[in-house]
Short mmCIF file of C-alpha atoms in Angstrom, two decimals:
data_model
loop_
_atom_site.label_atom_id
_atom_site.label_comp_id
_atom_site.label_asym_id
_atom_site.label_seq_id
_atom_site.Cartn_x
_atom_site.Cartn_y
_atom_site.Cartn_z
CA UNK A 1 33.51 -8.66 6.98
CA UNK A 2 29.70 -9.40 6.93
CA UNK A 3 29.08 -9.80 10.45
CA UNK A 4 25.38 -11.82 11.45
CA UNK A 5 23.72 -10.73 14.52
CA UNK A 6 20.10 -12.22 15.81
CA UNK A 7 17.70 -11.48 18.49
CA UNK A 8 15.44 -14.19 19.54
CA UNK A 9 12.26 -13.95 21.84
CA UNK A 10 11.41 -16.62 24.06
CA UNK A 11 9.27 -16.71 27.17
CA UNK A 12 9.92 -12.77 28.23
CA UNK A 13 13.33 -13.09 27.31
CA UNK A 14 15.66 -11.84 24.51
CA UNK A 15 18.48 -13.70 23.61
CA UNK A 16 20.98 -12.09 21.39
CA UNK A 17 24.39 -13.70 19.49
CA UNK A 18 26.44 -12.39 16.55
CA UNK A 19 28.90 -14.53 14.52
CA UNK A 20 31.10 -13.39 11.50
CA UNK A 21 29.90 -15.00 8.34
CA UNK A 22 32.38 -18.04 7.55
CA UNK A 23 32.56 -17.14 3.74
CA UNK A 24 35.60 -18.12 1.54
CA UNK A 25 36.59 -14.65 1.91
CA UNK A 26 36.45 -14.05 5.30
CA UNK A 27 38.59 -17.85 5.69
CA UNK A 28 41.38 -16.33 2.55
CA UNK A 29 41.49 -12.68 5.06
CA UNK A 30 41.91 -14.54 8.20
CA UNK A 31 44.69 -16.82 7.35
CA UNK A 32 46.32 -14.05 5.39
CA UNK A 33 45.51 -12.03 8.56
CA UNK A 34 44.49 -8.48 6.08
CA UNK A 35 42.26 -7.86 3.66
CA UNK A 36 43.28 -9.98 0.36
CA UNK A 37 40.08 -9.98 -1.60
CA UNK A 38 38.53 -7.23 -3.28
CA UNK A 39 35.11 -5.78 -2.35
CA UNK A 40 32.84 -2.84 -3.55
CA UNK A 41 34.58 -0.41 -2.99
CA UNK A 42 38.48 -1.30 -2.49
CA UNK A 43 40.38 -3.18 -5.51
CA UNK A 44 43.05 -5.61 -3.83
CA UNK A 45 46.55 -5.77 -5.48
CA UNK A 46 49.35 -8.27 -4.86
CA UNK A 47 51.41 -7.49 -2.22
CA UNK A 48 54.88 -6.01 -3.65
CA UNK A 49 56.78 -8.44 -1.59
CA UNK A 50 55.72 -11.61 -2.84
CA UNK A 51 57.62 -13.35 -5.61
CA UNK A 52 56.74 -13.18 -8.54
CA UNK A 53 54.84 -16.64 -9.15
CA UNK A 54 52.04 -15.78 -6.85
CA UNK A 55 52.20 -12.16 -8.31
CA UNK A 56 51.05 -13.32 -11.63
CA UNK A 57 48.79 -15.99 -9.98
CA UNK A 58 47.07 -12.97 -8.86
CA UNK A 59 46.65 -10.89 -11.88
CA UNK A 60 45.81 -13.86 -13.61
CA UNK A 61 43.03 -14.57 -11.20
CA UNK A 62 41.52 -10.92 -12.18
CA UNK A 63 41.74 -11.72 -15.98
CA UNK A 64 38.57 -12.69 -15.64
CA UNK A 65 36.93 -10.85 -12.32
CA UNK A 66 34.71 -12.38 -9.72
CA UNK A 67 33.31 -11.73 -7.37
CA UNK A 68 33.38 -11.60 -2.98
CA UNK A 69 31.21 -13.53 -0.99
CA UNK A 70 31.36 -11.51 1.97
CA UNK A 71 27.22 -11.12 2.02
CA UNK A 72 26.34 -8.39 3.97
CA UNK A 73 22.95 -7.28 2.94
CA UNK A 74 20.18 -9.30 3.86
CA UNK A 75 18.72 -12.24 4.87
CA UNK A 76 16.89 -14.30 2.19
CA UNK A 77 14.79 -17.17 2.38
CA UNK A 78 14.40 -19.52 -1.12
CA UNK A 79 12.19 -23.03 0.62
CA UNK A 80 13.06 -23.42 3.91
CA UNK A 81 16.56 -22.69 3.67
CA UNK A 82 18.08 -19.08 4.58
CA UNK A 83 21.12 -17.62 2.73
CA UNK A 84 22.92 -14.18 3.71
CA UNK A 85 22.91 -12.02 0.73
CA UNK A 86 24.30 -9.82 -1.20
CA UNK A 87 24.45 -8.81 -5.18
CA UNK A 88 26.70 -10.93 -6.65
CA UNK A 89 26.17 -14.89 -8.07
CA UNK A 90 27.45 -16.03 -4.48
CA UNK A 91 25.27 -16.46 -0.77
CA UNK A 92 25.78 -18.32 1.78
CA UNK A 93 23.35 -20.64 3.46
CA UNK A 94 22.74 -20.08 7.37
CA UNK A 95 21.64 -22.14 9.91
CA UNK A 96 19.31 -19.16 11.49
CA UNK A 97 18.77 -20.65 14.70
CA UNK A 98 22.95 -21.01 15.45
CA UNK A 99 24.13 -18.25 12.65
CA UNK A 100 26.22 -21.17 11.67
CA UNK A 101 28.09 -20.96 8.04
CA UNK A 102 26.14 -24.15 6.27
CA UNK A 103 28.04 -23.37 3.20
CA UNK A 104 29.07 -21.15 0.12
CA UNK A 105 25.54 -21.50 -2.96
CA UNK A 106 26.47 -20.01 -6.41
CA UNK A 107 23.47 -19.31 -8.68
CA UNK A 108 25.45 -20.13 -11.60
CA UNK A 109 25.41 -23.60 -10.86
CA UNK A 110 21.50 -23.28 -10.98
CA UNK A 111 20.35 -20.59 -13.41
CA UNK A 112 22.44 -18.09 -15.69
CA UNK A 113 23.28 -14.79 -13.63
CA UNK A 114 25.84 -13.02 -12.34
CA UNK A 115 23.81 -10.39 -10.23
CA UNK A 116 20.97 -10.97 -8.07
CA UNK A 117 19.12 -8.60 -5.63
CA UNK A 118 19.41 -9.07 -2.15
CA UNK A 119 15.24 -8.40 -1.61
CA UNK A 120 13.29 -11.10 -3.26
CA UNK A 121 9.45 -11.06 -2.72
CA UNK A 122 7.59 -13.91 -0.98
CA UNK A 123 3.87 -14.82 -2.06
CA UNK A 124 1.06 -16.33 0.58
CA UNK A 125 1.96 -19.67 -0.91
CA UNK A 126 5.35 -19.29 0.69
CA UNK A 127 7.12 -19.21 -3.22
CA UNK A 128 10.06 -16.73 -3.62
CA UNK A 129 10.56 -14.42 -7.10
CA UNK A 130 13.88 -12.79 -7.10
CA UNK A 131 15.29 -10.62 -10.12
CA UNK A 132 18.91 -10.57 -11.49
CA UNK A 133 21.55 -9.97 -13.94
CA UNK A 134 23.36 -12.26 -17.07
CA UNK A 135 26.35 -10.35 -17.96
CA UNK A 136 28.23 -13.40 -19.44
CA UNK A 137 26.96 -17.01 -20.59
CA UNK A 138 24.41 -18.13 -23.91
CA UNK A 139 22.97 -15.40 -25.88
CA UNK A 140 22.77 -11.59 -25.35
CA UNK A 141 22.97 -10.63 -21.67
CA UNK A 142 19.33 -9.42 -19.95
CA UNK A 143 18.05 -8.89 -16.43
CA UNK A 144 15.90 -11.84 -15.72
CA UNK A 145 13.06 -12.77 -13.32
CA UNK A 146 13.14 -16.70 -11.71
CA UNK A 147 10.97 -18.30 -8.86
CA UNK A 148 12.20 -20.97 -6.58
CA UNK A 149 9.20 -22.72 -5.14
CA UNK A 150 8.02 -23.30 -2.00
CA UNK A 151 8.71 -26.71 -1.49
CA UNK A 152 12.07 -26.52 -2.97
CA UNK A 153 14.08 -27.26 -0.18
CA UNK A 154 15.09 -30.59 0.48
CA UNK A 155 14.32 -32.65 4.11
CA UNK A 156 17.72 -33.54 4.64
CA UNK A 157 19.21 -30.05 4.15
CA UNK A 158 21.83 -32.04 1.67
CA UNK A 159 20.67 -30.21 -1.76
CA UNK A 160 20.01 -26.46 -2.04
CA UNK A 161 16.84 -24.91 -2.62
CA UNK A 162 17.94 -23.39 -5.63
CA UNK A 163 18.37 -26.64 -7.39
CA UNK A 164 14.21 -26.25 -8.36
CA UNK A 165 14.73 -22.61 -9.33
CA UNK A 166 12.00 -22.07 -12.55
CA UNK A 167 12.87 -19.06 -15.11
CA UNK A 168 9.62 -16.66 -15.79
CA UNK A 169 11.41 -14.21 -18.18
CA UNK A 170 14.34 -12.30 -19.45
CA UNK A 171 14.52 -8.53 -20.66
CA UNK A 172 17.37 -7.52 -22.91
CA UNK A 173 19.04 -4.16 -21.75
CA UNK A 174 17.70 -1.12 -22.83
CA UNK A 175 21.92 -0.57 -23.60
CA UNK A 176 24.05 -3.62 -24.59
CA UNK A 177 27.14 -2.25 -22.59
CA UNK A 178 25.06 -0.23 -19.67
CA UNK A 179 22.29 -2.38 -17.83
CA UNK A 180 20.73 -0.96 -15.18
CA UNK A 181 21.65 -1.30 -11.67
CA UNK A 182 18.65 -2.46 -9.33
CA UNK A 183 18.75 -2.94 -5.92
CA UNK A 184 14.88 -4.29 -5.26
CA UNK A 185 11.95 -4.28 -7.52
CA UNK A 186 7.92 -4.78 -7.06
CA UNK A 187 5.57 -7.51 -6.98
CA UNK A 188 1.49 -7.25 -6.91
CA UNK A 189 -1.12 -10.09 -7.42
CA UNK A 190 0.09 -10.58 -11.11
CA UNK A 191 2.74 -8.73 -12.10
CA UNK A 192 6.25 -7.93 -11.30
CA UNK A 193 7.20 -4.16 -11.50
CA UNK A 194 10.75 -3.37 -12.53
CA UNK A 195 12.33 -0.18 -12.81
CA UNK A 196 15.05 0.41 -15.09
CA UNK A 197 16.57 3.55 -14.42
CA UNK A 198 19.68 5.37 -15.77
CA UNK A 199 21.97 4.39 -12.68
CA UNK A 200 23.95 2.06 -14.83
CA UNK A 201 26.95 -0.56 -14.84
CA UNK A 202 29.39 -0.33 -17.50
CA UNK A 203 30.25 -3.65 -18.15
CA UNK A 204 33.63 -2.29 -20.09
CA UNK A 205 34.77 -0.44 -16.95
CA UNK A 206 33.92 -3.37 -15.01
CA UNK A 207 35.90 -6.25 -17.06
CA UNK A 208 38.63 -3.74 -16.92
CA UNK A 209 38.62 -2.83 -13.03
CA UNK A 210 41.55 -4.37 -11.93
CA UNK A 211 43.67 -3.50 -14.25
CA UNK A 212 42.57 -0.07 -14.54
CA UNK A 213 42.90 0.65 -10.75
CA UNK A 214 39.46 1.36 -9.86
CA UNK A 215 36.67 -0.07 -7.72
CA UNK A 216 33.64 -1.98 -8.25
CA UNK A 217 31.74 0.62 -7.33
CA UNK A 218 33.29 3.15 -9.77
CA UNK A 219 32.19 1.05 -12.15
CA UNK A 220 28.55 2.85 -11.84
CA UNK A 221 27.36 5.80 -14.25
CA UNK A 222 24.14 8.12 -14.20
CA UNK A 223 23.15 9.26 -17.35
CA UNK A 224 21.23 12.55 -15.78
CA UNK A 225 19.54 12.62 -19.67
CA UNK A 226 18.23 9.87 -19.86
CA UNK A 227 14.56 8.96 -18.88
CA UNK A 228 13.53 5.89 -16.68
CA UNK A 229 11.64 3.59 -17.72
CA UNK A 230 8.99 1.13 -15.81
CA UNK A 231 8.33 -2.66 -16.84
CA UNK A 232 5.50 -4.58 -15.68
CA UNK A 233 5.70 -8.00 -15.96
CA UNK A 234 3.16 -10.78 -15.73
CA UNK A 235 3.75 -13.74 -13.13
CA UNK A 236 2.27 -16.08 -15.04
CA UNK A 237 3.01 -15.84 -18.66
CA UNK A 238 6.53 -14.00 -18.30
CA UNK A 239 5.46 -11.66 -21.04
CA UNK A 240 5.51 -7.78 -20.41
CA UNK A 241 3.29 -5.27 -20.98
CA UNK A 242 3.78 -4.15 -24.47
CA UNK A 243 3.18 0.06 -23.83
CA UNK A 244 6.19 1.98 -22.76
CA UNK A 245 5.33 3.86 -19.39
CA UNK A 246 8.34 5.97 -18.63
CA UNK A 247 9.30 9.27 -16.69
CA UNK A 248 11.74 11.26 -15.37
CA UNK A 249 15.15 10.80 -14.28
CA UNK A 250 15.98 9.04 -10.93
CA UNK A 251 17.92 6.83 -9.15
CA UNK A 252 15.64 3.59 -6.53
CA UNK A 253 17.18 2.22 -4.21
CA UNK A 254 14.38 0.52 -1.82
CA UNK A 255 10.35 -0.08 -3.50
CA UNK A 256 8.06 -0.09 -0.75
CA UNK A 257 4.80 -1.82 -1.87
CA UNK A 258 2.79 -2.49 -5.26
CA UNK A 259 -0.64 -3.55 -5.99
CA UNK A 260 -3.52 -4.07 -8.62
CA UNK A 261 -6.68 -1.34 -8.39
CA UNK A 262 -9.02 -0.10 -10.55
CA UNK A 263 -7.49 -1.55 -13.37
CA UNK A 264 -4.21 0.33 -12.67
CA UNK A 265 -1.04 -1.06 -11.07
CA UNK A 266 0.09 1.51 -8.61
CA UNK A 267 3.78 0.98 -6.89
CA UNK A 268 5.20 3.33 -4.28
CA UNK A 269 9.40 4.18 -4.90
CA UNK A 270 12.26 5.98 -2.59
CA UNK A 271 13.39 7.85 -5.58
CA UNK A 272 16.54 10.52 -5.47
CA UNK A 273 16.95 12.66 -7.95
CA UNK A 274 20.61 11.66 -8.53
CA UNK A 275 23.40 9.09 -7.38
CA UNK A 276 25.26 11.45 -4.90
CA UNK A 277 23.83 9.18 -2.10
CA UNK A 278 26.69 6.30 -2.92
CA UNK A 279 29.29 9.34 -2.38
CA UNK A 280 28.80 10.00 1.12
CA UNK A 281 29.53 6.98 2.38
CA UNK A 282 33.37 7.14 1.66
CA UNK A 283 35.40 7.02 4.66
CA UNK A 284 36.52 10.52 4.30
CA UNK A 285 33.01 12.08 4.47
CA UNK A 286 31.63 9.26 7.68
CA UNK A 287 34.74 10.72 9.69
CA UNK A 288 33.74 14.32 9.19
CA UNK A 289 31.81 16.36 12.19
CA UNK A 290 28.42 16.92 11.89
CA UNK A 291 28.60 20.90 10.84
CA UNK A 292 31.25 19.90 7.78
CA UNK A 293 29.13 16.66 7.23
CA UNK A 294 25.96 18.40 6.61
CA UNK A 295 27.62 21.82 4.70
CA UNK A 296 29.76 19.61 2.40
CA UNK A 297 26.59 17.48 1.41
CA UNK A 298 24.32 20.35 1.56
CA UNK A 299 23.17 19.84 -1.93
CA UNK A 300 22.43 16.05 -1.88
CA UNK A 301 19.30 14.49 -2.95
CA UNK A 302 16.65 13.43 0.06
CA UNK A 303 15.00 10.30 0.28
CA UNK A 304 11.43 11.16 -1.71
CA UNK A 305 8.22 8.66 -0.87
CA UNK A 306 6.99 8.74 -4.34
CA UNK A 307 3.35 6.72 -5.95
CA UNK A 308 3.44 5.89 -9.47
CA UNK A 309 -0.11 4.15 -11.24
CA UNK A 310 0.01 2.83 -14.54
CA UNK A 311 -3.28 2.12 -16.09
CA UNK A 312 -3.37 -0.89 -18.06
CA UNK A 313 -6.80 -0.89 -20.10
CA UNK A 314 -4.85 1.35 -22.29
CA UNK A 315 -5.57 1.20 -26.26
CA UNK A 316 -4.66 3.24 -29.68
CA UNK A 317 -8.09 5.31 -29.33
CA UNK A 318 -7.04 6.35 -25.44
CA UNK A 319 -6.75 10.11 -25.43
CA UNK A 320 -3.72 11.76 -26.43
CA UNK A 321 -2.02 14.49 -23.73
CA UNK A 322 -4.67 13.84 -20.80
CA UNK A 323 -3.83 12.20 -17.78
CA UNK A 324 -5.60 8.62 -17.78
CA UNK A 325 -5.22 7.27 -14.04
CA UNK A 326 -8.48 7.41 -12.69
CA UNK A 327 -7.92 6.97 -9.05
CA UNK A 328 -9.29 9.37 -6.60
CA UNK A 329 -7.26 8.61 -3.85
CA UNK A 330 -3.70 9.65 -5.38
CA UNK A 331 -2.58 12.97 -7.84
CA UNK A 332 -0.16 10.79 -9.69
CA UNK A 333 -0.79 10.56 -13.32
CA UNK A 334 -0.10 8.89 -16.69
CA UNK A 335 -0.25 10.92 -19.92
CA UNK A 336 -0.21 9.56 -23.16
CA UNK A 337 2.10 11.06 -25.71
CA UNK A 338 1.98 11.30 -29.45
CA UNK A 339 4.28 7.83 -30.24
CA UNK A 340 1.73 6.05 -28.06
CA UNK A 341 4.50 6.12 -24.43
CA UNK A 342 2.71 6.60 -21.61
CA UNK A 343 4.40 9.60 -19.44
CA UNK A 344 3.93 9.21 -15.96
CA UNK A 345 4.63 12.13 -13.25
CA UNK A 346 4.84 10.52 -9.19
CA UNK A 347 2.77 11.33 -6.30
CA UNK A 348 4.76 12.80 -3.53
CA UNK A 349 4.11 10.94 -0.39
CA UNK A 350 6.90 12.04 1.96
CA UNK A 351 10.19 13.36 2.23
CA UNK A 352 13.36 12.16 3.77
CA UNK A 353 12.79 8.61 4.86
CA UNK A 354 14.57 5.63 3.54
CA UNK A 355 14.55 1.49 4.46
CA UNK A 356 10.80 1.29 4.32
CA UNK A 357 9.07 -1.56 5.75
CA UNK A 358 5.58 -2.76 5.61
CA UNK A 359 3.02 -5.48 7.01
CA UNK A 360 4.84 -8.15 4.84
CA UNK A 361 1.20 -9.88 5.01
CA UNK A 362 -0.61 -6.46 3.09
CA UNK A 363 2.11 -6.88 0.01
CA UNK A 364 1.31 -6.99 -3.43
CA UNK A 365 -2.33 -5.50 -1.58
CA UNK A 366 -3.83 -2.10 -1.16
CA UNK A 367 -2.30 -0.66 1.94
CA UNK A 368 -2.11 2.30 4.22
CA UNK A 369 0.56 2.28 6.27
CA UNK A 370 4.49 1.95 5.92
CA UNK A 371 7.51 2.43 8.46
CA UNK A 372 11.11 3.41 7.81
CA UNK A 373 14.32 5.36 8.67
CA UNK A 374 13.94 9.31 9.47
CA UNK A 375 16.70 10.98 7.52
CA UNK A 376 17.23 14.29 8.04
CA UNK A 377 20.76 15.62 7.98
CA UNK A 378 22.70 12.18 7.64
CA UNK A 379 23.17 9.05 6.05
CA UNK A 380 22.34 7.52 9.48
CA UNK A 381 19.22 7.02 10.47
CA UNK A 382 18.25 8.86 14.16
CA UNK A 383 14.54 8.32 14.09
CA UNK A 384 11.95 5.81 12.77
CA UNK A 385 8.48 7.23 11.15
CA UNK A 386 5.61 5.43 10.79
CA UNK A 387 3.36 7.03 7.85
CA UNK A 388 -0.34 7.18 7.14
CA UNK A 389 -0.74 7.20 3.70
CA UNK A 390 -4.53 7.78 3.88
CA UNK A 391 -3.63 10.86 5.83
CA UNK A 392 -0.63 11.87 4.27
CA UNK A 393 0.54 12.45 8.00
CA UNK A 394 3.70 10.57 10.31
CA UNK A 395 4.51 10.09 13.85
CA UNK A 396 8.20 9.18 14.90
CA UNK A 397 9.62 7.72 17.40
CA UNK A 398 13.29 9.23 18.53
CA UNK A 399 15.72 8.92 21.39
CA UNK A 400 18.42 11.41 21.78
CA UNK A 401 21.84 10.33 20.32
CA UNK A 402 20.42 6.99 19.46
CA UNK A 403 20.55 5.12 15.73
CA UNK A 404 17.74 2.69 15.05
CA UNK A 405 18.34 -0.08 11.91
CA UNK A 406 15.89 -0.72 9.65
CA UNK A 407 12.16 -1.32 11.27
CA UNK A 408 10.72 -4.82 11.24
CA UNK A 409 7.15 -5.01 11.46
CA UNK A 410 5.80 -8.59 13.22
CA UNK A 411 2.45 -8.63 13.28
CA UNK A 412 0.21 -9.58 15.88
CA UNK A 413 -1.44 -13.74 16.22
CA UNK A 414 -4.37 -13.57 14.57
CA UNK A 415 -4.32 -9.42 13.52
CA UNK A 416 -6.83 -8.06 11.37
CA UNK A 417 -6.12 -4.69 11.25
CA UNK A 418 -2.58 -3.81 9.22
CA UNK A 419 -0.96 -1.69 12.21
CA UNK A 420 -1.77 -4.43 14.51
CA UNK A 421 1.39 -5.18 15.37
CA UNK A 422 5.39 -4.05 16.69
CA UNK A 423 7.76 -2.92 15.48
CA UNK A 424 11.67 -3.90 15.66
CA UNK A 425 14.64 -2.32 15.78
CA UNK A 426 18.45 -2.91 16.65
CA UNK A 427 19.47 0.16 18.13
CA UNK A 428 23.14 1.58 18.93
CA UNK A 429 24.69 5.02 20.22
CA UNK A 430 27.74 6.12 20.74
CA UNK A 431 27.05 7.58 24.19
CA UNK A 432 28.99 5.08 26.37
CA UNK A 433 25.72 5.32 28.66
CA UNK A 434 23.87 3.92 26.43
CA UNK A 435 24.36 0.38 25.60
CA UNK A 436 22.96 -1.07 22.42
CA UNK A 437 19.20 -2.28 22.56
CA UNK A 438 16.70 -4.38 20.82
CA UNK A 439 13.63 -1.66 20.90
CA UNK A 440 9.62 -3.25 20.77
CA UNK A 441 7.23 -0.32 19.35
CA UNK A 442 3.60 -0.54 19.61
CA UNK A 443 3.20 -0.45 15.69
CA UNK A 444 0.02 1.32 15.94
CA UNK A 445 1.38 4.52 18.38
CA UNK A 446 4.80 4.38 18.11
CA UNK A 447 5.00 3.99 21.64
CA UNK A 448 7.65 2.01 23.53
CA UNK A 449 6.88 -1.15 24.98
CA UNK A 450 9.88 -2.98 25.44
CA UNK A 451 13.37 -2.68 25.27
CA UNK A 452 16.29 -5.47 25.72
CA UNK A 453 19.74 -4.07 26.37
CA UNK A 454 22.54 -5.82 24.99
CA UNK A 455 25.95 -5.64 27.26
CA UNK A 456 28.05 -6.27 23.64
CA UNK A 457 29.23 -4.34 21.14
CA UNK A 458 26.42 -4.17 17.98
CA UNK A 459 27.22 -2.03 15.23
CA UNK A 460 24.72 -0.58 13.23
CA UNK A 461 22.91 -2.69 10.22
CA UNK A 462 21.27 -2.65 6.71
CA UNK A 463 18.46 -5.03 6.80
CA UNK A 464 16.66 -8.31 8.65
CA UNK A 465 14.24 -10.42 8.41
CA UNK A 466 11.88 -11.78 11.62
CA UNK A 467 11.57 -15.96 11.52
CA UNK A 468 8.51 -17.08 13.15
CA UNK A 469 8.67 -19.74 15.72
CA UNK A 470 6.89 -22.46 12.91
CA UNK A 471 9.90 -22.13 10.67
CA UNK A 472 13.20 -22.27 13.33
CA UNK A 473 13.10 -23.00 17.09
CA UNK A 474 12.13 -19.61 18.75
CA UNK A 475 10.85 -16.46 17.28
CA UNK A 476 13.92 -14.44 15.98
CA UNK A 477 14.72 -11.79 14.35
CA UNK A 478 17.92 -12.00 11.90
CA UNK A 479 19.96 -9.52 10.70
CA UNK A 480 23.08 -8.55 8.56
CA UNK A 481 25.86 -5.75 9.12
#
């Protein structure tokens, strides 16, 4: 069950609480005091010893699948109002200063989707774009790109912010029965970059899940063939760039930044060369020991920190099989091919480092710096890296037997300079000597300033979001397990 947690920073002091999301599901598993609605990764059957009426109600319910609305992702923000998130058509809205249930939003009610990612982009205006998926409702399904402006909420918290939600575009799938999963995309001054790579639903499998006996999340296929393809996007007009920029196979999870230069757009990706990274996070790998952890997964893809540029004053007389990004600062390039595609091979930037974070105030700019989770010989993260892409070099901080979530960067009042700044992190460790902590790092050395231990139990979490004191009462940071 998605479990909230928050930290919030008030005269010297940390404060933390931790509430379990009220969603419908979590109220349907209490009172039937197990686990009665499906998620990801676990199809729920009818319990044998019911009678047969509320047998059938249940298959009948799955006739026609939806989805939980245990969010357990992320924090999102659409107006003022802030929703825990996941990937389906359902959040919830949260009162962040309490971690209060407000109540259960469904995007259907507001736009046509039935996924939606879980890390929407805000602009300096304080607008929010956000990408998703129409499998089912008027016209052939498509991913589709909407805004929900800033001023959407409403002052007496009685209507959702969603309710003002404005539809820039729609792409149809590259395959009718096989769009592609994404998990984020990228946004610069002008355009919106999305990815569509050949990690893949299969809408069949998935209209067919419960009957079939499989998961959710066996309802994903990569298609190690098949090419990936890039999509860029304008803001304004909702139309897309006409060329076809494409390259090689692999799986996104996270994008880290993407800007405008030179005429080029340039976006940076934590790109796997395959979807093996979903299997090792099935109970019966987690309980393994280290040594049969690390030999059975020996052969897994790393995290890789990769650049992509895309030049856009591309034309019919461009130069055929010569590499046309122009930037001196990166070795990625973009080679037109005979049909007119543009083929595009990645800049490596670094190697095993996933949940990237940035100075939220440099995105959609040119940037140098970005922060994530060290991962080495695990899915868990036991160090965070702060790298220097100017450089191409890192520096880490790490504690001995200690997990750090995902890095939050907070800048400093009135910073200039984009490492001005901490960083956060909720940190746990199975050492009984070591009780969970919030951890401060000076965001320019790495170096510890602060730490606030936390006599509670705190498991470890995906990702946050810090809520400056002009938006909720007290600076907090907000985060989802």
């Amino acid at each position: 069950m998605s479990l909230l947690h928050s930290f919030t920073f008030s005269d010297g002091e940390v404060t933390y609480r931790s509430k379990f999301l009220k969603s419908d599901t979590y109220k349907r598993n209490i009172e039937a005091n197990k686990i009665v609605v499906s998620e990801f990764g676990t199809m729920i059957y009818p319990d044998p010893c019911q009678n047969i009426f509320s047998r059938m109600s249940t298959h009948l319910r799955n006739i026609i699948p939806d989805f939980t609305d245990n969010n357990l992702i992320n924090i999102v923000r659409y107006g003022d109002d802030y929703y825990a998130s996941s990937e389906i058509n359902y959040m919830n809205q949260i009162d962040p200063a309490t971690l209060e249930t407000v109540g259960r939003v469904n995007y259907r009610n507001h736009i046509t989707l039935n996924l939606a990612t879980a890390h929407p982009h805000y602009d300096s205006e304080g607008n929010t774009y956000n990408m998703g998926t129409t499998l089912l409702g008027l016209g052939a399904p498509k991913h589709i790109v909407f805004k929900v402006p800033a001023d959407a909420s409403d002052k007496e918290r009685k209507k959702p912010a969603l309710r003002k939600v404005q539809l820039i575009c729609s792409l149809p799938f590259r395959s009718t029965l096989f769009p592609s999963y994404f998990h984020s995309f990228g946004m610069t001054e002008n355009y919106i970059v999305f990815v569509e790579q050949p990690f893949k639903l299969d809408i069949v499998k998935l209209s067919t899940a419960y009957f079939r006996g499989v998961s959710w999340g066996n309802c994903l296929r990569f298609d190690k063939d098949e090419v990936t393809v890039f999509h860029v996007i304008n803001k304004q007009t909702g139309r897309s760039i006409t060329r076809r920029f494409y390259t090689d196979t692999l799986v996104v999870f996270h994008h880290i930044n993407a800007y405008e230069t030179d005429g080029h757009v340039v976006f940076d990706l934590i790109c796997y060369k395959d979807s093996n990274l979903y299997d090792m996070f099935y109970i019966k790998n987690i309980k393994q020991d280290t040594k049969s952890f690390i030999q059975s997964n020996k052969d897994y893809s790393p995290p890789c920190c990769q650049r992509f540029a895309l030049p856009l004053s591309i034309d019919e007389h461009s130069p055929k099989g010569t590499n046309l990004v122009t930037l001196s600062d990166t070795s990625a390039k973009a080679v037109m091919q005979a049909d007119g595609s543009v083929y595009c091979q990645p800049d490596t930037l670094f190697v095993g480092l996933e949940l990237p974070g940035i100075n939220y105030n440099f995105n959609a700019r040119k940037y140098r710096y970005f922060y994530g989770s060290r991962l080495e010989w695990s899915p868990h993260p036991n160090k965070i890296a702060k790298f220097d892409i100017v450089s191409r070099t890192h520096i880490e901080w790490h504690q001995e037997n200690c997990y750090p979530s995902e890095p939050v960067f907070v800048a400093s009042p009135g910073a200039v300079d984009e490492d001005d700044g901490v960083i956060l992190s909720s940190v746990v460790s199975p050492d009984p000597h070591i009780s969970p902590f919030m951890l401060v790092l000076n965001a320019r050395t790495m170096e510890e300033l602060a730490r606030a231990s936390i006599p509670a139990h705190v498991h470890i979490d995906l990702h946050g979001l810090f809520i400056p004191a002009k938006r909720v009462s007290g600076p907090r940071s907000c985060t989802n397990q």
